[in-house]
Amino acid sequence: MQYSNIVQRVLELAQQASEARDRAARQLIEQDLRVFLKPLKAAEIYMLATLMYLGLEGGSVAGLMDRYQQMSDTFGTPERAIDQMLTKDSLHKHLRKSLAILESAGVEVDALLTTHIDSPLALLNSSDDVELSLGPWRCDQCGQAIAKPEHGLLQWLIRSKDGHGTGRDLRIVHVNHASPLGLPNGCGPDEREEFSRDGAGLSDVPLHWMLEPDGLVRLLSFVEEGEFSANEVNRIIMRLLVPGYETARPYFQKAIDAGIVELELPDDYFYQSQLGDIVANIPKLEK
Ligand SMILES: [Zn+2]
């Protein structure tokens, strides 16, 4: 029997029990419910209890498998879980509410005990306990962390022609004295080589300055002047100023592939709740 049919049948019987005329009628229906539940697999029973508590206590689908684990640990036997469910007068209401939660999260009831239980989605950590912060930033040259703003630079190359600047290679890199690559150029380019390529000169600004309002205004002026595209500048702005962005950034594609987040905005644009979901699940995404 498909799991959604099981849940549906439990819901119907629980509703009938709650609407019974008197105690005797109610007990008869509860007996039916018990008879229906008894031959089910332990996992099916524990999942029913999990759904009941999801509806009762609220919460998100993200914590569902932790809750499931708790149920099987707490009750120890399916019989105890059944007893517990039957003590709840509003079992049908809790189940209905939890079905609504699953639906709004796009989770199929039938997948709960099959694909879902093994999928990364089923094992999601909750983002509730994650605090998103700015930095550390990842150096675009050496790939190592820039532990504090004083260790970093925003760097770019720009060439001018007829009063108009054209920029390239807008990057966040280590400042020379903090670069793991060492002197002479650290994580920056060879200025002479770059100049001989297309006449571009090197510019940079300390990362801590870029985190201030003036830094934001400077970046916006790049777009205004047409020196860099909005595509490049916006991503740098998010890296600098959106909490959690730089930590989650290496995992964007994996998180989408695993179903942890769905892209609601253009590529690389995520809301705080989505970044929280990604950051909370980095240990799983690294596996
Ligand atoms: Zn570096």
mmCIF file of C-alpha atoms and ligand atoms in Angstrom:
data_model
loop_
_atom_site.group_PDB
_atom_site.id
_atom_site.type_symbol
_atom_site.label_atom_id
_atom_site.label_comp_id
_atom_site.label_asym_id
_atom_site.label_seq_id
_atom_site.Cartn_x
_atom_site.Cartn_y
_atom_site.Cartn_z
ATOM 1 C CA MET A 1 0.000 0.000 0.000
ATOM 2 C CA GLN A 2 1.307 3.425 -0.892
ATOM 3 C CA TYR A 3 2.229 5.494 2.106
ATOM 4 C CA SER A 4 -0.096 8.331 1.133
ATOM 5 C CA ASN A 5 -3.013 5.846 1.228
ATOM 6 C CA ILE A 6 -1.955 4.697 4.678
ATOM 7 C CA VAL A 7 -1.844 8.273 5.946
ATOM 8 C CA GLN A 8 -5.193 8.976 4.323
ATOM 9 C CA ARG A 9 -6.832 5.949 5.954
ATOM 10 C CA VAL A 10 -5.461 6.867 9.392
ATOM 11 C CA LEU A 11 -6.697 10.391 8.903
ATOM 12 C CA GLU A 12 -10.220 9.210 8.023
ATOM 13 C CA LEU A 13 -10.476 6.814 10.951
ATOM 14 C CA ALA A 14 -9.085 9.394 13.378
ATOM 15 C CA GLN A 15 -11.602 11.925 12.141
ATOM 16 C CA GLN A 16 -14.475 9.448 12.511
ATOM 17 C CA ALA A 17 -13.333 8.652 16.059
ATOM 18 C CA SER A 18 -13.304 12.321 16.975
ATOM 19 C CA GLU A 19 -16.809 12.755 15.584
ATOM 20 C CA ALA A 20 -18.243 9.621 17.249
ATOM 21 C CA ARG A 21 -21.580 10.042 19.012
ATOM 22 C CA ASP A 22 -20.486 8.501 22.280
ATOM 23 C CA ARG A 23 -17.610 6.847 24.004
ATOM 24 C CA ALA A 24 -18.533 3.314 22.948
ATOM 25 C CA ALA A 25 -18.744 4.310 19.283
ATOM 26 C CA ARG A 26 -15.449 6.090 19.597
ATOM 27 C CA GLN A 27 -13.767 3.055 21.121
ATOM 28 C CA LEU A 28 -15.008 0.873 18.266
ATOM 29 C CA ILE A 29 -13.460 3.155 15.664
ATOM 30 C CA GLU A 30 -10.223 3.376 17.638
ATOM 31 C CA GLN A 31 -10.181 -0.394 17.650
ATOM 32 C CA ASP A 32 -10.473 -0.332 13.857
ATOM 33 C CA LEU A 33 -7.613 2.131 13.706
ATOM 34 C CA ARG A 34 -5.471 -0.089 15.898
ATOM 35 C CA VAL A 35 -6.243 -3.114 13.721
ATOM 36 C CA PHE A 36 -5.290 -1.101 10.659
ATOM 37 C CA LEU A 37 -2.024 0.136 12.192
ATOM 38 C CA LYS A 38 -0.826 -3.118 13.710
ATOM 39 C CA PRO A 39 0.451 -4.916 10.580
ATOM 40 C CA LEU A 40 2.268 -1.828 9.288
ATOM 41 C CA LYS A 41 6.059 -1.687 9.240
ATOM 42 C CA ALA A 42 7.839 -0.015 12.145
ATOM 43 C CA ALA A 43 9.162 2.717 9.844
ATOM 44 C CA GLU A 44 5.611 3.448 8.661
ATOM 45 C CA ILE A 45 4.364 3.776 12.225
ATOM 46 C CA TYR A 46 7.249 5.970 13.339
ATOM 47 C CA MET A 47 6.748 8.182 10.327
ATOM 48 C CA LEU A 48 3.073 8.558 11.217
ATOM 49 C CA ALA A 49 4.080 9.625 14.723
ATOM 50 C CA THR A 50 6.633 11.984 13.188
ATOM 51 C CA LEU A 51 3.972 13.567 10.999
ATOM 52 C CA MET A 52 1.608 13.845 13.947
ATOM 53 C CA TYR A 53 4.210 15.785 15.936
ATOM 54 C CA LEU A 54 5.109 17.924 12.937
ATOM 55 C CA GLY A 55 1.453 18.983 12.762
ATOM 56 C CA LEU A 56 1.155 19.344 16.523
ATOM 57 C CA GLU A 57 4.321 21.303 17.202
ATOM 58 C CA GLY A 58 4.859 22.907 13.816
ATOM 59 C CA GLY A 59 8.266 23.335 12.284
ATOM 60 C CA SER A 60 9.754 22.752 8.906
ATOM 61 C CA VAL A 61 10.337 19.771 6.695
ATOM 62 C CA ALA A 62 14.063 20.371 7.133
ATOM 63 C CA GLY A 63 14.012 18.838 10.612
ATOM 64 C CA LEU A 64 11.762 15.938 9.661
ATOM 65 C CA MET A 65 14.330 13.161 9.673
ATOM 66 C CA ASP A 66 15.785 14.272 13.001
ATOM 67 C CA ARG A 67 12.259 14.137 14.378
ATOM 68 C CA TYR A 68 11.783 10.681 12.863
ATOM 69 C CA GLN A 69 14.979 9.513 14.533
ATOM 70 C CA GLN A 70 13.707 10.930 17.827
ATOM 71 C CA MET A 71 10.402 9.057 17.463
ATOM 72 C CA SER A 72 12.026 5.682 16.947
ATOM 73 C CA ASP A 73 14.448 6.363 19.833
ATOM 74 C CA THR A 74 11.755 7.622 22.222
ATOM 75 C CA PHE A 75 9.114 4.983 21.616
ATOM 76 C CA GLY A 76 11.372 2.012 21.104
ATOM 77 C CA THR A 77 8.520 -0.138 19.778
ATOM 78 C CA PRO A 78 5.826 0.594 17.174
ATOM 79 C CA GLU A 79 3.146 -0.436 19.692
ATOM 80 C CA ARG A 80 4.121 2.398 22.009
ATOM 81 C CA ALA A 81 4.047 4.857 19.145
ATOM 82 C CA ILE A 82 0.535 3.636 18.279
ATOM 83 C CA ASP A 83 -0.617 4.045 21.892
ATOM 84 C CA GLN A 84 0.752 7.571 21.922
ATOM 85 C CA MET A 85 -1.006 8.496 18.696
ATOM 86 C CA LEU A 86 -4.331 7.124 19.917
ATOM 87 C CA THR A 87 -4.236 9.319 23.023
ATOM 88 C CA LYS A 88 -4.412 12.408 20.825
ATOM 89 C CA ASP A 89 -7.956 13.639 20.267
ATOM 90 C CA SER A 90 -6.940 15.791 17.353
ATOM 91 C CA LEU A 91 -4.776 13.249 15.547
ATOM 92 C CA HIS A 92 -6.578 13.947 12.269
ATOM 93 C CA LYS A 93 -6.035 17.688 12.612
ATOM 94 C CA HIS A 94 -2.323 17.265 13.310
ATOM 95 C CA LEU A 95 -1.937 14.952 10.330
ATOM 96 C CA ARG A 96 -3.822 17.319 8.078
ATOM 97 C CA LYS A 97 -1.634 20.206 9.168
ATOM 98 C CA SER A 98 1.528 18.257 8.600
ATOM 99 C CA LEU A 99 0.350 17.202 5.121
ATOM 100 C CA ALA A 100 -0.100 20.892 4.359
ATOM 101 C CA ILE A 101 3.470 21.580 5.547
ATOM 102 C CA LEU A 102 4.809 18.796 3.320
ATOM 103 C CA GLU A 103 2.820 20.042 0.373
ATOM 104 C CA SER A 104 4.013 23.603 0.690
ATOM 105 C CA ALA A 105 7.599 22.318 0.857
ATOM 106 C CA GLY A 106 6.974 20.229 -2.275
ATOM 107 C CA VAL A 107 7.644 16.927 -0.505
ATOM 108 C CA GLU A 108 5.667 13.892 -1.713
ATOM 109 C CA VAL A 109 4.192 11.758 1.060
ATOM 110 C CA ASP A 110 4.909 8.619 -0.966
ATOM 111 C CA ALA A 111 8.567 9.568 -1.166
ATOM 112 C CA LEU A 112 8.964 9.936 2.600
ATOM 113 C CA LEU A 113 9.947 6.348 3.227
ATOM 114 C CA THR A 114 11.517 5.543 -0.099
ATOM 115 C CA THR A 115 13.682 7.959 -2.024
ATOM 116 C CA HIS A 116 13.208 10.720 0.492
ATOM 117 C CA ILE A 117 14.656 8.825 3.408
ATOM 118 C CA ASP A 118 17.922 8.337 1.539
ATOM 119 C CA SER A 119 18.064 11.671 -0.183
ATOM 120 C CA PRO A 120 20.126 14.584 1.098
ATOM 121 C CA LEU A 121 16.831 16.431 1.469
ATOM 122 C CA ALA A 122 15.656 13.920 4.027
ATOM 123 C CA LEU A 123 18.738 14.472 6.089
ATOM 124 C CA LEU A 124 18.726 18.231 5.970
ATOM 125 C CA ASN A 125 20.025 20.143 8.915
ATOM 126 C CA SER A 126 17.853 22.988 10.018
ATOM 127 C CA SER A 127 19.106 26.488 9.335
ATOM 128 C CA ASP A 128 17.530 27.703 12.585
ATOM 129 C CA ASP A 129 20.760 27.504 14.555
ATOM 130 C CA VAL A 130 23.009 28.918 11.879
ATOM 131 C CA GLU A 131 24.192 32.466 12.243
ATOM 132 C CA LEU A 132 25.271 33.945 8.940
ATOM 133 C CA SER A 133 28.262 36.250 9.013
ATOM 134 C CA LEU A 134 30.393 38.304 6.650
ATOM 135 C CA GLY A 135 33.593 36.567 5.638
ATOM 136 C CA PRO A 136 35.961 34.906 5.707
ATOM 137 C CA TRP A 137 36.424 35.666 2.041
ATOM 138 C CA ARG A 138 38.031 33.287 -0.403
ATOM 139 C CA CYS A 139 40.926 34.680 -2.403
ATOM 140 C CA ASP A 140 40.221 34.570 -6.145
ATOM 141 C CA GLN A 141 43.886 33.880 -6.839
ATOM 142 C CA CYS A 142 45.093 31.298 -4.316
ATOM 143 C CA GLY A 143 41.726 29.968 -3.124
ATOM 144 C CA GLN A 144 42.727 30.316 0.539
ATOM 145 C CA ALA A 145 40.663 32.102 3.169
ATOM 146 C CA ILE A 146 41.148 35.788 3.798
ATOM 147 C CA ALA A 147 40.668 35.605 7.531
ATOM 148 C CA LYS A 148 40.050 39.295 8.175
ATOM 149 C CA PRO A 149 39.318 42.337 6.040
ATOM 150 C CA GLU A 150 42.792 43.771 6.764
ATOM 151 C CA HIS A 151 44.257 40.800 4.882
ATOM 152 C CA GLY A 152 42.345 41.459 1.701
ATOM 153 C CA LEU A 153 42.009 43.781 -1.261
ATOM 154 C CA LEU A 154 39.492 44.441 -3.949
ATOM 155 C CA GLN A 155 41.611 44.565 -7.057
ATOM 156 C CA TRP A 156 40.969 45.277 -10.729
ATOM 157 C CA LEU A 157 42.660 46.248 -13.963
ATOM 158 C CA ILE A 158 41.500 49.224 -15.946
ATOM 159 C CA ARG A 159 42.509 50.887 -19.174
ATOM 160 C CA SER A 160 41.336 54.298 -20.335
ATOM 161 C CA LYS A 161 40.593 55.416 -23.838
ATOM 162 C CA ASP A 162 39.023 58.738 -24.829
ATOM 163 C CA GLY A 163 38.088 59.416 -21.227
ATOM 164 C CA HIS A 164 36.266 56.118 -20.856
ATOM 165 C CA GLY A 165 37.528 53.307 -18.623
ATOM 166 C CA THR A 166 37.179 49.618 -19.372
ATOM 167 C CA GLY A 167 37.770 47.308 -16.463
ATOM 168 C CA ARG A 168 38.588 43.627 -16.209
ATOM 169 C CA ASP A 169 39.442 41.012 -13.599
ATOM 170 C CA LEU A 170 37.559 42.490 -10.660
ATOM 171 C CA ARG A 171 38.664 40.232 -7.831
ATOM 172 C CA ILE A 172 38.970 39.763 -4.101
ATOM 173 C CA VAL A 173 42.541 38.740 -3.234
ATOM 174 C CA HIS A 174 45.050 38.642 -0.388
ATOM 175 C CA VAL A 175 47.041 41.744 0.370
ATOM 176 C CA ASN A 176 50.731 41.076 -0.312
ATOM 177 C CA HIS A 177 51.892 40.651 3.286
ATOM 178 C CA ALA A 178 49.143 38.085 3.950
ATOM 179 C CA SER A 179 49.466 36.172 0.701
ATOM 180 C CA PRO A 180 50.336 32.477 0.976
ATOM 181 C CA LEU A 181 51.981 32.797 -2.455
ATOM 182 C CA GLY A 182 54.667 35.161 -1.165
ATOM 183 C CA LEU A 183 56.443 38.021 -2.885
ATOM 184 C CA PRO A 184 56.977 39.623 -5.345
ATOM 185 C CA ASN A 185 53.371 39.719 -6.530
ATOM 186 C CA GLY A 186 51.583 37.783 -3.799
ATOM 187 C CA CYS A 187 48.061 37.004 -5.021
ATOM 188 C CA GLY A 188 48.070 39.949 -7.429
ATOM 189 C CA PRO A 189 49.040 39.963 -11.094
ATOM 190 C CA ASP A 190 52.364 41.026 -12.603
ATOM 191 C CA GLU A 191 51.654 44.684 -13.294
ATOM 192 C CA ARG A 192 54.128 45.025 -16.153
ATOM 193 C CA GLU A 193 52.852 41.933 -17.883
ATOM 194 C CA GLU A 194 49.251 43.116 -17.621
ATOM 195 C CA PHE A 195 50.132 46.569 -18.923
ATOM 196 C CA SER A 196 51.959 45.147 -21.921
ATOM 197 C CA ARG A 197 48.878 43.026 -22.688
ATOM 198 C CA ASP A 198 46.364 45.801 -23.218
ATOM 199 C CA GLY A 199 47.619 48.912 -21.487
ATOM 200 C CA ALA A 200 45.600 48.221 -18.341
ATOM 201 C CA GLY A 201 46.757 49.519 -14.991
ATOM 202 C CA LEU A 202 46.289 47.875 -11.634
ATOM 203 C CA SER A 203 44.036 49.406 -8.963
ATOM 204 C CA ASP A 204 43.158 48.158 -5.539
ATOM 205 C CA VAL A 205 41.317 49.189 -2.396
ATOM 206 C CA PRO A 206 41.569 47.652 1.085
ATOM 207 C CA LEU A 207 38.794 45.171 1.776
ATOM 208 C CA HIS A 208 37.811 46.859 5.039
ATOM 209 C CA TRP A 209 37.083 50.056 3.117
ATOM 210 C CA MET A 210 34.969 48.125 0.648
ATOM 211 C CA LEU A 211 32.754 46.977 3.523
ATOM 212 C CA GLU A 212 31.813 50.572 4.323
ATOM 213 C CA PRO A 213 29.079 52.579 2.591
ATOM 214 C CA ASP A 214 31.754 54.313 0.488
ATOM 215 C CA GLY A 215 32.905 50.942 -0.818
ATOM 216 C CA LEU A 216 29.390 50.130 -1.965
ATOM 217 C CA VAL A 217 29.082 53.500 -3.665
ATOM 218 C CA ARG A 218 32.425 52.937 -5.416
ATOM 219 C CA LEU A 219 31.194 49.586 -6.757
ATOM 220 C CA LEU A 220 27.915 51.069 -7.934
ATOM 221 C CA SER A 221 29.858 53.768 -9.761
ATOM 222 C CA PHE A 222 31.641 51.035 -11.774
ATOM 223 C CA VAL A 223 28.302 50.054 -13.260
ATOM 224 C CA GLU A 224 27.158 53.625 -13.698
ATOM 225 C CA GLU A 225 30.330 54.468 -15.638
ATOM 226 C CA GLY A 226 30.148 51.262 -17.653
ATOM 227 C CA GLU A 227 33.577 50.162 -16.425
ATOM 228 C CA PHE A 228 32.253 46.780 -15.303
ATOM 229 C CA SER A 229 29.042 44.887 -15.969
ATOM 230 C CA ALA A 230 26.289 44.660 -13.369
ATOM 231 C CA ASN A 231 26.779 40.898 -13.545
ATOM 232 C CA GLU A 232 30.353 41.187 -12.214
ATOM 233 C CA VAL A 233 29.762 44.009 -9.762
ATOM 234 C CA ASN A 234 26.601 42.581 -8.207
ATOM 235 C CA ARG A 235 28.353 39.336 -7.384
ATOM 236 C CA ILE A 236 31.201 41.214 -5.719
ATOM 237 C CA ILE A 237 28.657 43.271 -3.760
ATOM 238 C CA MET A 238 26.956 40.112 -2.541
ATOM 239 C CA ARG A 239 30.295 38.553 -1.621
ATOM 240 C CA LEU A 240 31.271 41.621 0.359
ATOM 241 C CA LEU A 241 28.013 42.608 1.993
ATOM 242 C CA VAL A 242 25.546 39.712 2.153
ATOM 243 C CA PRO A 243 26.001 37.613 5.315
ATOM 244 C CA GLY A 244 26.658 33.942 4.608
ATOM 245 C CA TYR A 245 27.146 34.503 0.888
ATOM 246 C CA GLU A 246 30.874 33.883 0.750
ATOM 247 C CA THR A 247 30.639 30.819 3.011
ATOM 248 C CA ALA A 248 27.847 29.268 0.960
ATOM 249 C CA ARG A 249 29.217 30.282 -2.455
ATOM 250 C CA PRO A 250 31.362 27.190 -3.200
ATOM 251 C CA TYR A 251 28.294 25.005 -2.569
ATOM 252 C CA PHE A 252 25.621 26.783 -4.644
ATOM 253 C CA GLN A 253 25.446 24.220 -7.439
ATOM 254 C CA LYS A 254 25.714 21.198 -5.150
ATOM 255 C CA ALA A 255 22.934 22.561 -2.946
ATOM 256 C CA ILE A 256 20.693 23.045 -5.972
ATOM 257 C CA ASP A 257 21.502 19.561 -7.278
ATOM 258 C CA ALA A 258 20.746 18.049 -3.859
ATOM 259 C CA GLY A 259 17.397 19.847 -3.657
ATOM 260 C CA ILE A 260 18.436 21.839 -0.594
ATOM 261 C CA VAL A 261 17.557 25.111 -2.310
ATOM 262 C CA GLU A 262 15.697 26.035 -5.436
ATOM 263 C CA LEU A 263 16.762 28.912 -7.583
ATOM 264 C CA GLU A 264 14.079 31.586 -7.236
ATOM 265 C CA LEU A 265 16.185 34.474 -8.519
ATOM 266 C CA PRO A 266 18.903 34.738 -11.189
ATOM 267 C CA ASP A 267 21.954 32.450 -10.893
ATOM 268 C CA ASP A 268 23.987 33.063 -7.717
ATOM 269 C CA TYR A 269 21.281 35.160 -6.035
ATOM 270 C CA PHE A 270 19.968 33.690 -2.779
ATOM 271 C CA TYR A 271 17.867 34.942 0.085
ATOM 272 C CA GLN A 272 19.173 34.694 3.663
ATOM 273 C CA SER A 273 16.985 31.678 4.474
ATOM 274 C CA GLN A 274 18.420 29.843 1.462
ATOM 275 C CA LEU A 275 21.985 30.751 2.385
ATOM 276 C CA GLY A 276 21.197 29.499 5.906
ATOM 277 C CA ASP A 277 19.991 26.170 4.495
ATOM 278 C CA ILE A 278 23.162 25.841 2.432
ATOM 279 C CA VAL A 279 25.537 26.777 5.268
ATOM 280 C CA ALA A 280 23.752 24.434 7.711
ATOM 281 C CA ASN A 281 24.258 21.546 5.296
ATOM 282 C CA ILE A 282 27.857 22.159 4.206
ATOM 283 C CA PRO A 283 29.117 19.053 6.095
ATOM 284 C CA LYS A 284 26.669 16.913 4.078
ATOM 285 C CA LEU A 285 27.455 18.651 0.809
ATOM 286 C CA GLU A 286 31.155 18.010 1.347
ATOM 287 C CA LYS A 287 30.649 14.258 1.513
HETATM 288 ZN ZN ZN B 1 45.382 34.615 -1.991
#
